[in-house]
PDB file of C-alpha atoms in Angstrom:
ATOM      1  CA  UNK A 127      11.828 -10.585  42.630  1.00 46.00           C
ATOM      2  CA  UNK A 128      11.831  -9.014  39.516  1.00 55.00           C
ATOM      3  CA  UNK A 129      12.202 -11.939  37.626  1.00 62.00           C
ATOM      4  CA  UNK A 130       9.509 -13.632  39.351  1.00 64.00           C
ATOM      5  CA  UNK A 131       7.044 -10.891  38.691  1.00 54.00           C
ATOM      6  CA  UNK A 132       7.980 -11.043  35.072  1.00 54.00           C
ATOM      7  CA  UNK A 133       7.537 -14.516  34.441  1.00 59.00           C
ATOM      8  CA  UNK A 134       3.840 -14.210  36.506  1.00 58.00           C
ATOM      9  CA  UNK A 135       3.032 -11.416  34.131  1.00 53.00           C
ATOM     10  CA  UNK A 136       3.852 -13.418  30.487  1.00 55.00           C
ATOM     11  CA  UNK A 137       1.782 -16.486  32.567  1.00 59.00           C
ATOM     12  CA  UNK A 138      -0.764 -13.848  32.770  1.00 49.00           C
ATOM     13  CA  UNK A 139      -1.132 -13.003  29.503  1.00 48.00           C
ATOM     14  CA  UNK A 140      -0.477 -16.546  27.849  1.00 55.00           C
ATOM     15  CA  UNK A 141      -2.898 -18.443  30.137  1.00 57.00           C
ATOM     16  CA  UNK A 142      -5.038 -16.796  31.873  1.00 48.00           C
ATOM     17  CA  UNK A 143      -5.910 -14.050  28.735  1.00 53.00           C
ATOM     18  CA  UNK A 144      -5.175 -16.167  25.886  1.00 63.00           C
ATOM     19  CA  UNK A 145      -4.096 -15.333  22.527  1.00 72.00           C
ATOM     20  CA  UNK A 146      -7.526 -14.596  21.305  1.00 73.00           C
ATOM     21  CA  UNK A 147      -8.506 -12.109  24.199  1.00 77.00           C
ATOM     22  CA  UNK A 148      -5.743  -9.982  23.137  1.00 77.00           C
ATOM     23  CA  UNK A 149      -5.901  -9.900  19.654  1.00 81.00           C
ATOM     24  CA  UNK A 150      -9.352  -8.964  19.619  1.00 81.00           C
ATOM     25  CA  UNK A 151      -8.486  -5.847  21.591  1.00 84.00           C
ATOM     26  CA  UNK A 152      -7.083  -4.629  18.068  1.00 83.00           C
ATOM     27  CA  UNK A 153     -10.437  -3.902  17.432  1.00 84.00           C
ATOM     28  CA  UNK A 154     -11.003  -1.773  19.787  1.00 85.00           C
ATOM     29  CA  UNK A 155      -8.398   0.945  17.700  1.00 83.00           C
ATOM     30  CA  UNK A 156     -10.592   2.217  15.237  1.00 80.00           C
ATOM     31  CA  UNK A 157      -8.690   3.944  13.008  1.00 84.00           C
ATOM     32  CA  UNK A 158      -6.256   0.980  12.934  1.00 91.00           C
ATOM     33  CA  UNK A 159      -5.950  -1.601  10.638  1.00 92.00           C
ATOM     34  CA  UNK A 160      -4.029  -4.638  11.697  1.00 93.00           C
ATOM     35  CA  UNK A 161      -2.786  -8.352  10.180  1.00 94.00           C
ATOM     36  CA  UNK A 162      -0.777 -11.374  10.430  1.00 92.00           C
ATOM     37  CA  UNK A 163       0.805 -13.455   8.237  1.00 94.00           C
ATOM     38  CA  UNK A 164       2.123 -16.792   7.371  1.00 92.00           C
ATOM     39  CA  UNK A 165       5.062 -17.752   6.156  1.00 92.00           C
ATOM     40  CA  UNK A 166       3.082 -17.784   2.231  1.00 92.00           C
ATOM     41  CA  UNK A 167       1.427 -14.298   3.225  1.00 93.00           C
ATOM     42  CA  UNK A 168      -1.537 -15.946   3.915  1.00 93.00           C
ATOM     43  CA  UNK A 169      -4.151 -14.236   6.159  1.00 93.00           C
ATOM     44  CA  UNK A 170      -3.634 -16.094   9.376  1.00 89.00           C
ATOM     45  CA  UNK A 171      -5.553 -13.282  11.290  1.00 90.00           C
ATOM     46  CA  UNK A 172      -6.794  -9.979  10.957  1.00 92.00           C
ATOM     47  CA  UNK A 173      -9.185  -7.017  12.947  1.00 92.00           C
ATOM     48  CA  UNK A 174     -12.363  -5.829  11.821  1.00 91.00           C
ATOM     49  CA  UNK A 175     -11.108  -2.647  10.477  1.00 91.00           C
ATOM     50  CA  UNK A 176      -9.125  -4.671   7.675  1.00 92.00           C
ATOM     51  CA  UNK A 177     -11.760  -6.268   6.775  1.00 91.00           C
ATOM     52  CA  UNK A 178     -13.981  -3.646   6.552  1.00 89.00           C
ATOM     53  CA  UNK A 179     -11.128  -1.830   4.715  1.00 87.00           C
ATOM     54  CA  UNK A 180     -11.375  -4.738   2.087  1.00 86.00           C
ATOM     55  CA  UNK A 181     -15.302  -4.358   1.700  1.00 86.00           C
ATOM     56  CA  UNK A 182     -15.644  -7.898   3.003  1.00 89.00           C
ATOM     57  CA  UNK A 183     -18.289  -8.757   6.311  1.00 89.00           C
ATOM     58  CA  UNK A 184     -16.667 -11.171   8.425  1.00 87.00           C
ATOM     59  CA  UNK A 185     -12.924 -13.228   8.895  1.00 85.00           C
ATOM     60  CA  UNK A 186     -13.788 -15.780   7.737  1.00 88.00           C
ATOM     61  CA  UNK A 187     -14.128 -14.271   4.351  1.00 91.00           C
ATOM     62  CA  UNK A 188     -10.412 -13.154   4.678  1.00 90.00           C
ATOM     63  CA  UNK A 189      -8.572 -16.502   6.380  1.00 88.00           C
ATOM     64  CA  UNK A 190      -6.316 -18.415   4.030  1.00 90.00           C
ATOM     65  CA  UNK A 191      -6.159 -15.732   1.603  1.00 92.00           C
ATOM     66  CA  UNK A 192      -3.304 -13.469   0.288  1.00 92.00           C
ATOM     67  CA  UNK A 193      -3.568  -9.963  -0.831  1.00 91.00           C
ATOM     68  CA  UNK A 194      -3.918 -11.107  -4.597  1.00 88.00           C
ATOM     69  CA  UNK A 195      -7.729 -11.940  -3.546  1.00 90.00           C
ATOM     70  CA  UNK A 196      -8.083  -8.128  -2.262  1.00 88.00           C
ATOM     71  CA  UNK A 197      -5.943  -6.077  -4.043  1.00 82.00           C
ATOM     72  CA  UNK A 198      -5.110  -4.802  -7.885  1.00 74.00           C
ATOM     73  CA  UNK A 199      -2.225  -6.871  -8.958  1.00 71.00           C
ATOM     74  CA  UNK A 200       0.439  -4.149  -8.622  1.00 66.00           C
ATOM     75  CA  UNK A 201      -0.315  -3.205  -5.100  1.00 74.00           C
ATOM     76  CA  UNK A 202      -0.843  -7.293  -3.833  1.00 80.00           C
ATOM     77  CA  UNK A 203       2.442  -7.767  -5.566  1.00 76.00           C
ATOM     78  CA  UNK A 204       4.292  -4.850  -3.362  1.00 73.00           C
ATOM     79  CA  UNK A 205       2.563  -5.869  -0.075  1.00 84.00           C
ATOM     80  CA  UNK A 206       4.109  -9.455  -0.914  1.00 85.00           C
ATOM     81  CA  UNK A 207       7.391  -8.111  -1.770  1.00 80.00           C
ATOM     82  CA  UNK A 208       7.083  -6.944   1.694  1.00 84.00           C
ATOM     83  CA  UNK A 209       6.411  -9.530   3.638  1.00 90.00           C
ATOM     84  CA  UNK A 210       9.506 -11.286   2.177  1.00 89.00           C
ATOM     85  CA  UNK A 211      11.883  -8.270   2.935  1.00 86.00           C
ATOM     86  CA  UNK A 212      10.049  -8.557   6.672  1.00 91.00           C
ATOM     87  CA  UNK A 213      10.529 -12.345   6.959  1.00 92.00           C
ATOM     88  CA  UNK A 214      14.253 -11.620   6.051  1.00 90.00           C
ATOM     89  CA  UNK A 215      14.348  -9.579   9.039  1.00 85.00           C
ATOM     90  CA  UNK A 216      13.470  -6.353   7.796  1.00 85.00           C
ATOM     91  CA  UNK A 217      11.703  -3.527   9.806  1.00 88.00           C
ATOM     92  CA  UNK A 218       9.233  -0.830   7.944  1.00 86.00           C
ATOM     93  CA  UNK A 219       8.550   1.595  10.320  1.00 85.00           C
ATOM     94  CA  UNK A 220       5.392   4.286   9.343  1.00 81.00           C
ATOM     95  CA  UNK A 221       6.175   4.386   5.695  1.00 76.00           C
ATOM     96  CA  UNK A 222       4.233   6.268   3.636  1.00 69.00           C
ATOM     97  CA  UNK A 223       2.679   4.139   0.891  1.00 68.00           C
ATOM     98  CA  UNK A 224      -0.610   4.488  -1.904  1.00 65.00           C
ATOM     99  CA  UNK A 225      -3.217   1.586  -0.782  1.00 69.00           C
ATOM    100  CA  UNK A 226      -6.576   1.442  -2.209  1.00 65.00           C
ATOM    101  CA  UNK A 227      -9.738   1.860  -0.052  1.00 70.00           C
ATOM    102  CA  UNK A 228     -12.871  -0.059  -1.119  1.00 64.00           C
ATOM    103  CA  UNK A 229     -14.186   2.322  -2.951  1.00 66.00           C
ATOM    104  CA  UNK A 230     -11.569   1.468  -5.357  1.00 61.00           C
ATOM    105  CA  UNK A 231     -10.470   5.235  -4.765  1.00 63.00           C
ATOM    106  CA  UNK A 232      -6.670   5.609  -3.555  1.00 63.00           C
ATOM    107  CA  UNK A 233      -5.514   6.863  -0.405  1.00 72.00           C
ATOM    108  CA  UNK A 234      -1.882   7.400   1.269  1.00 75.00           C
ATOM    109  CA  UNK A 235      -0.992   5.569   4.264  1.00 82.00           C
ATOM    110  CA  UNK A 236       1.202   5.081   7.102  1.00 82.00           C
ATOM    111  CA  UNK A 237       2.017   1.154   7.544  1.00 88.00           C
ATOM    112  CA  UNK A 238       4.660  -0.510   9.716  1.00 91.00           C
ATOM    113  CA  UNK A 239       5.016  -4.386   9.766  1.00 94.00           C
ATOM    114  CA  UNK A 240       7.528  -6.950  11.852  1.00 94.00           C
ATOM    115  CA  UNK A 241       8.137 -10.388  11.382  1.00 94.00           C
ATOM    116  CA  UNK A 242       6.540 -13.084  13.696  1.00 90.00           C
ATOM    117  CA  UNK A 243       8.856 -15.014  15.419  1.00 90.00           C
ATOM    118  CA  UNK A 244       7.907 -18.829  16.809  1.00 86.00           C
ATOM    119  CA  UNK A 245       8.802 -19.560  20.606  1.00 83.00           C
ATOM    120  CA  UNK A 246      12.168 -20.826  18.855  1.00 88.00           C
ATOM    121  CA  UNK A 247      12.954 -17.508  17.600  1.00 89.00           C
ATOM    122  CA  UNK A 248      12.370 -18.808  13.882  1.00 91.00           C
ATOM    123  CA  UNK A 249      10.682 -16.280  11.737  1.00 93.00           C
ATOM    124  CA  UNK A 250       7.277 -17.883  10.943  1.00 91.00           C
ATOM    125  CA  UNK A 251       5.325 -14.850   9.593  1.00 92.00           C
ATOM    126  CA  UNK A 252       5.105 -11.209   9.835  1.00 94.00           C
ATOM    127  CA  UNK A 253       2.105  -8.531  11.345  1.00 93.00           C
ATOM    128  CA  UNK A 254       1.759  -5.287  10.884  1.00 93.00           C
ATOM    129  CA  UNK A 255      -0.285  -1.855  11.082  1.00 92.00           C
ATOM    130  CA  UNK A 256      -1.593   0.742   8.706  1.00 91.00           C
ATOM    131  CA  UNK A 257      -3.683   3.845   8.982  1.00 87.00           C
ATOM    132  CA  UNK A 258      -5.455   6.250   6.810  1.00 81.00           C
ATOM    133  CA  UNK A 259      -2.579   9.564   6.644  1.00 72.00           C
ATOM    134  CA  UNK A 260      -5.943  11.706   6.506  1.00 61.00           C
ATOM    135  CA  UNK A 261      -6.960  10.995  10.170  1.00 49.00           C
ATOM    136  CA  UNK A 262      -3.533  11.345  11.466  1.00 44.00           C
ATOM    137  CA  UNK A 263      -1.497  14.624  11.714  1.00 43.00           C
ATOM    138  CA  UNK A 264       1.314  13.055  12.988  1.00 47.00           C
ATOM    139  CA  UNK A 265       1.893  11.245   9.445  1.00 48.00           C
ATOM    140  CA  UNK A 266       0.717  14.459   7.364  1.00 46.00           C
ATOM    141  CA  UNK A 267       3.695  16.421   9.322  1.00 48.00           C
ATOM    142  CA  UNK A 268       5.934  13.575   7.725  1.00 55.00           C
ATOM    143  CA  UNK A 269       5.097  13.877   4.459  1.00 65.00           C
ATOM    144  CA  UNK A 270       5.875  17.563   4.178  1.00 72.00           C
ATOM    145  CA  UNK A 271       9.186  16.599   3.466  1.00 76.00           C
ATOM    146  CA  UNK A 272       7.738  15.194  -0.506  1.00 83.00           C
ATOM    147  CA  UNK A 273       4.445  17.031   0.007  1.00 82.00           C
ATOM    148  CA  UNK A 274       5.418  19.972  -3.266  1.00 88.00           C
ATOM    149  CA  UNK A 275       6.475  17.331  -5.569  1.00 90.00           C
ATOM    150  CA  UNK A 276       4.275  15.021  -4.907  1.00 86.00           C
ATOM    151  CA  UNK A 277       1.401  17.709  -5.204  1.00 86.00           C
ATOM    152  CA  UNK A 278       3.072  18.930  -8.621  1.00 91.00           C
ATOM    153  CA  UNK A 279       3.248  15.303 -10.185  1.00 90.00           C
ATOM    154  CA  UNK A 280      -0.772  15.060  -8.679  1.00 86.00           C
ATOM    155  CA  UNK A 281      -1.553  18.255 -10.944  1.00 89.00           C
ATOM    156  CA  UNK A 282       0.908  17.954 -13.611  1.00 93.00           C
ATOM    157  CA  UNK A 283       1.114  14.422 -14.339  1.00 93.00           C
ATOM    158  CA  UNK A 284      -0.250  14.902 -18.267  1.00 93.00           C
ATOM    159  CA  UNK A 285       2.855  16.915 -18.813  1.00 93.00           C
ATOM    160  CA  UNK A 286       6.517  16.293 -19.277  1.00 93.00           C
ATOM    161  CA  UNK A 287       8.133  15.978 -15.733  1.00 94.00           C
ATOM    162  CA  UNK A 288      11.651  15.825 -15.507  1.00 92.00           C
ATOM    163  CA  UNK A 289      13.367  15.164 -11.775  1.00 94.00           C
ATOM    164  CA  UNK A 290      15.084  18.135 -11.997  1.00 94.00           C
ATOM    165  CA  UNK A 291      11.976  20.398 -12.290  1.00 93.00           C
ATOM    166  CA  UNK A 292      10.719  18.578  -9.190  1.00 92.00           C
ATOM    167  CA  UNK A 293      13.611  18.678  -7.043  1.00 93.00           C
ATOM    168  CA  UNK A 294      13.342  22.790  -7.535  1.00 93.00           C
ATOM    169  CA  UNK A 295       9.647  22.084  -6.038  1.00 92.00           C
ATOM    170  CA  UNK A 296      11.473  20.778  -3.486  1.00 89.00           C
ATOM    171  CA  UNK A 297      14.089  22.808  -3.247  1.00 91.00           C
ATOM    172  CA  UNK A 298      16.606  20.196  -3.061  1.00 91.00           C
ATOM    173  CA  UNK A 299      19.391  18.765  -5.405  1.00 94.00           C
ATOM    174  CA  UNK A 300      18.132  15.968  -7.171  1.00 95.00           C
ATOM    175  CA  UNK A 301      19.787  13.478  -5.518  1.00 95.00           C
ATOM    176  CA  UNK A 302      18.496  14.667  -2.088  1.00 94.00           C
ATOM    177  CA  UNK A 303      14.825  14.116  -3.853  1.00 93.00           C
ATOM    178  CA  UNK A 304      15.123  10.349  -5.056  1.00 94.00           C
ATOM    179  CA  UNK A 305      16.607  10.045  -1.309  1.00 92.00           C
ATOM    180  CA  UNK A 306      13.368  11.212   0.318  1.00 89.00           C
ATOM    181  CA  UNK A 307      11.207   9.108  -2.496  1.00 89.00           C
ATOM    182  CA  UNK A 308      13.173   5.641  -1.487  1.00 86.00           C
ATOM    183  CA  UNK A 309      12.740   6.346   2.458  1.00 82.00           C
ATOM    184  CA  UNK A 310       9.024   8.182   2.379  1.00 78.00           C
ATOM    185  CA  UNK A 311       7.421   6.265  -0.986  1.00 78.00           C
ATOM    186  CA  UNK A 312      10.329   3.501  -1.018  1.00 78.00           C
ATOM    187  CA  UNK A 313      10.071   4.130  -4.721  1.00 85.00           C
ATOM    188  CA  UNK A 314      12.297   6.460  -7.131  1.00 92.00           C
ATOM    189  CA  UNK A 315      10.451   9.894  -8.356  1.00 94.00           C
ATOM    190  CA  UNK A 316      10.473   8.279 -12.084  1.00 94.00           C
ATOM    191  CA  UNK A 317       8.501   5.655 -10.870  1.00 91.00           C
ATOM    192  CA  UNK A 318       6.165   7.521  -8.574  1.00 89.00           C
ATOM    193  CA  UNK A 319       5.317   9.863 -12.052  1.00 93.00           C
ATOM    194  CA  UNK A 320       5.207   6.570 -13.555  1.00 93.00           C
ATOM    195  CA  UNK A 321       2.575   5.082 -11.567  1.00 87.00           C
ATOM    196  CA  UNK A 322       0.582   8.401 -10.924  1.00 89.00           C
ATOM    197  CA  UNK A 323      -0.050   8.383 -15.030  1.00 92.00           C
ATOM    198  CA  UNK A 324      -1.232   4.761 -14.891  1.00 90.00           C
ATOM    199  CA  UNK A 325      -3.323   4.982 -11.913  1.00 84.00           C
ATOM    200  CA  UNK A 326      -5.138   8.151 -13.921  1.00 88.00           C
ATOM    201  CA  UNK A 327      -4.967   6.213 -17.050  1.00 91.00           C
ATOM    202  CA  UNK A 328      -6.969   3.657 -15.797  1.00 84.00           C
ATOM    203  CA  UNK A 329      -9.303   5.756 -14.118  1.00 82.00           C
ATOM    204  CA  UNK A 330     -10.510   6.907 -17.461  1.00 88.00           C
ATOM    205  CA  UNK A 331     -10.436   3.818 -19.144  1.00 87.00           C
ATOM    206  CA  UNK A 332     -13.426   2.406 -16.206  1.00 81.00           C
ATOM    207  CA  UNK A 333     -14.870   5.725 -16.210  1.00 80.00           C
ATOM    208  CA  UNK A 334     -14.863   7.057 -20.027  1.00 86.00           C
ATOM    209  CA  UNK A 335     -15.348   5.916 -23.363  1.00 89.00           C
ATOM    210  CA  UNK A 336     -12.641   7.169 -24.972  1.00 94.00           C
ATOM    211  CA  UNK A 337     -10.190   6.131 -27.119  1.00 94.00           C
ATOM    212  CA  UNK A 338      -7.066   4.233 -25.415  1.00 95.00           C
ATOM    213  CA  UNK A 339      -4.422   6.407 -27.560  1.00 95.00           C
ATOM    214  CA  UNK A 340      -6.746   9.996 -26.417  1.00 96.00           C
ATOM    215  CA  UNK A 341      -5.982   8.265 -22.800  1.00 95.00           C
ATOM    216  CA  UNK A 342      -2.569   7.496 -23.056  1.00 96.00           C
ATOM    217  CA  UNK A 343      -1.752  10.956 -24.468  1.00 95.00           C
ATOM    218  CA  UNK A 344      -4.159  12.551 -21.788  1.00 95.00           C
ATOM    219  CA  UNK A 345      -1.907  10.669 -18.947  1.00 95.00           C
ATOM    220  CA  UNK A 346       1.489  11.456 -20.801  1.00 95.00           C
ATOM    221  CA  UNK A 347       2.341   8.986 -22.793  1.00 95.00           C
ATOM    222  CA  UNK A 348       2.758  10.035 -26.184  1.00 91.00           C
ATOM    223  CA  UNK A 349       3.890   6.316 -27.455  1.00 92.00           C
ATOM    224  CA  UNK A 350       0.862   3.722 -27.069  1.00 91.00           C
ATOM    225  CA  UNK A 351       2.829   0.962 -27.490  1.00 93.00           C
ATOM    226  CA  UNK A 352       5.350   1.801 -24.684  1.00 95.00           C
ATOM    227  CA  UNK A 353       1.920   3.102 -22.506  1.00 95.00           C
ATOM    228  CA  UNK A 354       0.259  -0.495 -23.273  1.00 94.00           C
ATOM    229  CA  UNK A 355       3.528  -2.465 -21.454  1.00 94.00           C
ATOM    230  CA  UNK A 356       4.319  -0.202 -18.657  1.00 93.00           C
ATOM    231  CA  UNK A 357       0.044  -0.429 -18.243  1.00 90.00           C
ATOM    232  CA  UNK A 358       0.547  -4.611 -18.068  1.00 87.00           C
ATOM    233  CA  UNK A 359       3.794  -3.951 -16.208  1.00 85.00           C
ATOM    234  CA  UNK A 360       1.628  -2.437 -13.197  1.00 80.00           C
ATOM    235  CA  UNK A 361      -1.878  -3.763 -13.278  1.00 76.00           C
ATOM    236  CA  UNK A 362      -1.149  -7.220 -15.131  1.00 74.00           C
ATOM    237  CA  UNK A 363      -3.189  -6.622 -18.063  1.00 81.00           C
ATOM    238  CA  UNK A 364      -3.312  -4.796 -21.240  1.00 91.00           C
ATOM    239  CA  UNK A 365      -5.309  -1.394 -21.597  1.00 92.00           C
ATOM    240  CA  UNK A 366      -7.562  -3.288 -24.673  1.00 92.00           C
ATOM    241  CA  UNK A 367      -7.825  -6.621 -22.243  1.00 88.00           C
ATOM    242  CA  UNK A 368      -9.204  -4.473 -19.058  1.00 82.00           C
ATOM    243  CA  UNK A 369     -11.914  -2.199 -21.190  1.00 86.00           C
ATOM    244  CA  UNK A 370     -12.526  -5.986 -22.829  1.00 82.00           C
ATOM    245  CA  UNK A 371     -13.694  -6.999 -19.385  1.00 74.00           C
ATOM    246  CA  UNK A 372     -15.651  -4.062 -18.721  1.00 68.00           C
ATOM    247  CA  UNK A 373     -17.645  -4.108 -21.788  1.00 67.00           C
ATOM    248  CA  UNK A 374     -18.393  -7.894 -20.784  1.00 66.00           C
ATOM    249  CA  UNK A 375     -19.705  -7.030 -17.183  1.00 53.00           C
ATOM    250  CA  UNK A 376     -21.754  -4.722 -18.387  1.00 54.00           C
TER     251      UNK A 376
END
């Protein structure tokens, strides 16, 4: 009996609902932004929050395209790192990660993503969810357990940091730290310091007019030419190339 009223219930929800019916419901979840993939990480579908999240006005905007259209290169290149570790069977489950909102300001987040399996149970895709930590306490609770060094890196970043000055933060040994890093930020605390200079780095670059070496030095770098590649490493260009660009726009 059970059975039977199982296999009336997927009937349900295959023909009777549809695929479309339900999906839309995701945008009924407001704080919620939701995707699928394909097997290229391709936009095969997404709600109205992510595209609102992406500044864009409608899906068909979005369809067909991967995050490189939407995203700096560093973060479009992690989100498709992603999808690959997903495809390969992979589960993230409300990891804490830096995304950009459209105001080109950064943000943390909590995101979990599956892969999408075919009725043949080959993986075809992957889907997920992400939501904005500041609306939900549930995820701020979480990140307590990095919330000191991550702070202190937030303040400090145009200083020498050393991992062992944040682990005391933290109170932990340092190997407990880089633990906590790879499962919150799924990054080491070198690299989180790392990318916390660069993302300030370029902030003055758009915003200021000065020098690059007064904002390398300002970020904590005190070598320009090893500031210059770890800059490329991350956003894909050079420091000279971007504020090249921006005196051409304007």
């Amino acid at each position: 009996m059970n059975d039977k009223l199982a296999l009336e219930n997927q009937d349900f929800l295959q023909n009777v609902l549809g695929l479309k019916q339900i999906l839309t419901m995701f945008d009924l979840l407001p704080d919620i932004i939701f995707w699928i993939k394909n097997a290229n990480s391709e936009i095969i579908y997404a709600n109205n929050k992510f595209v609102e999240h992406i500044g864009l006005h409608s899906l068909q905007q979005v369809y067909g395209k991967s995050d490189v259209a939407f995203f700096p290169p560093h973060i479009a290149k992690q989100f498709i790192n992603d999808d690959k570790s997903v495809m390969s069977g992979q589960v993230i489950t409300d990891r804490i990660e830096l995304n950009m909102l459209k105001t080109g300001d950064f943000a943390w987040f909590s995101t979990s993503k599956r892969p999408l399996y075919d009725h043949n149970q080959h993986i075809v895709g992957s889907y997920g969810f992400t939501q904005l930590m500041n609306k939900t306490s549930q995820v701020l609770s979480s990140i307590d357990a990095i919330k000191a060094p991550v702070e202190f890196v937030r303040e400090n970043y145009h200083k020498d940091i050393c991992v062992e000055q944040l682990a005391q933060t933290a109170f932990l040994s340092v190997s407990a730290l880089e633990r906590r890093f790879k499962k919150y930020l799924s990054k080491t605390p070198k690299q989180f310091i790392n990318e916390i200079r660069l993302e300030n780095a370029r902030r003055l670059l758009i915003e200021t007019r000065l020098p690059i070496v007064e904002v390398a030095y300002r970020c904590g770098f005190s070598e320009h030419s090893y500031f210059s590649r770890q800059f490329k490493a991350l956003f894909g260009t050079l420091p000279s190339q971007l504020r090249d660009t921006l005196h051409k726009d304007s």
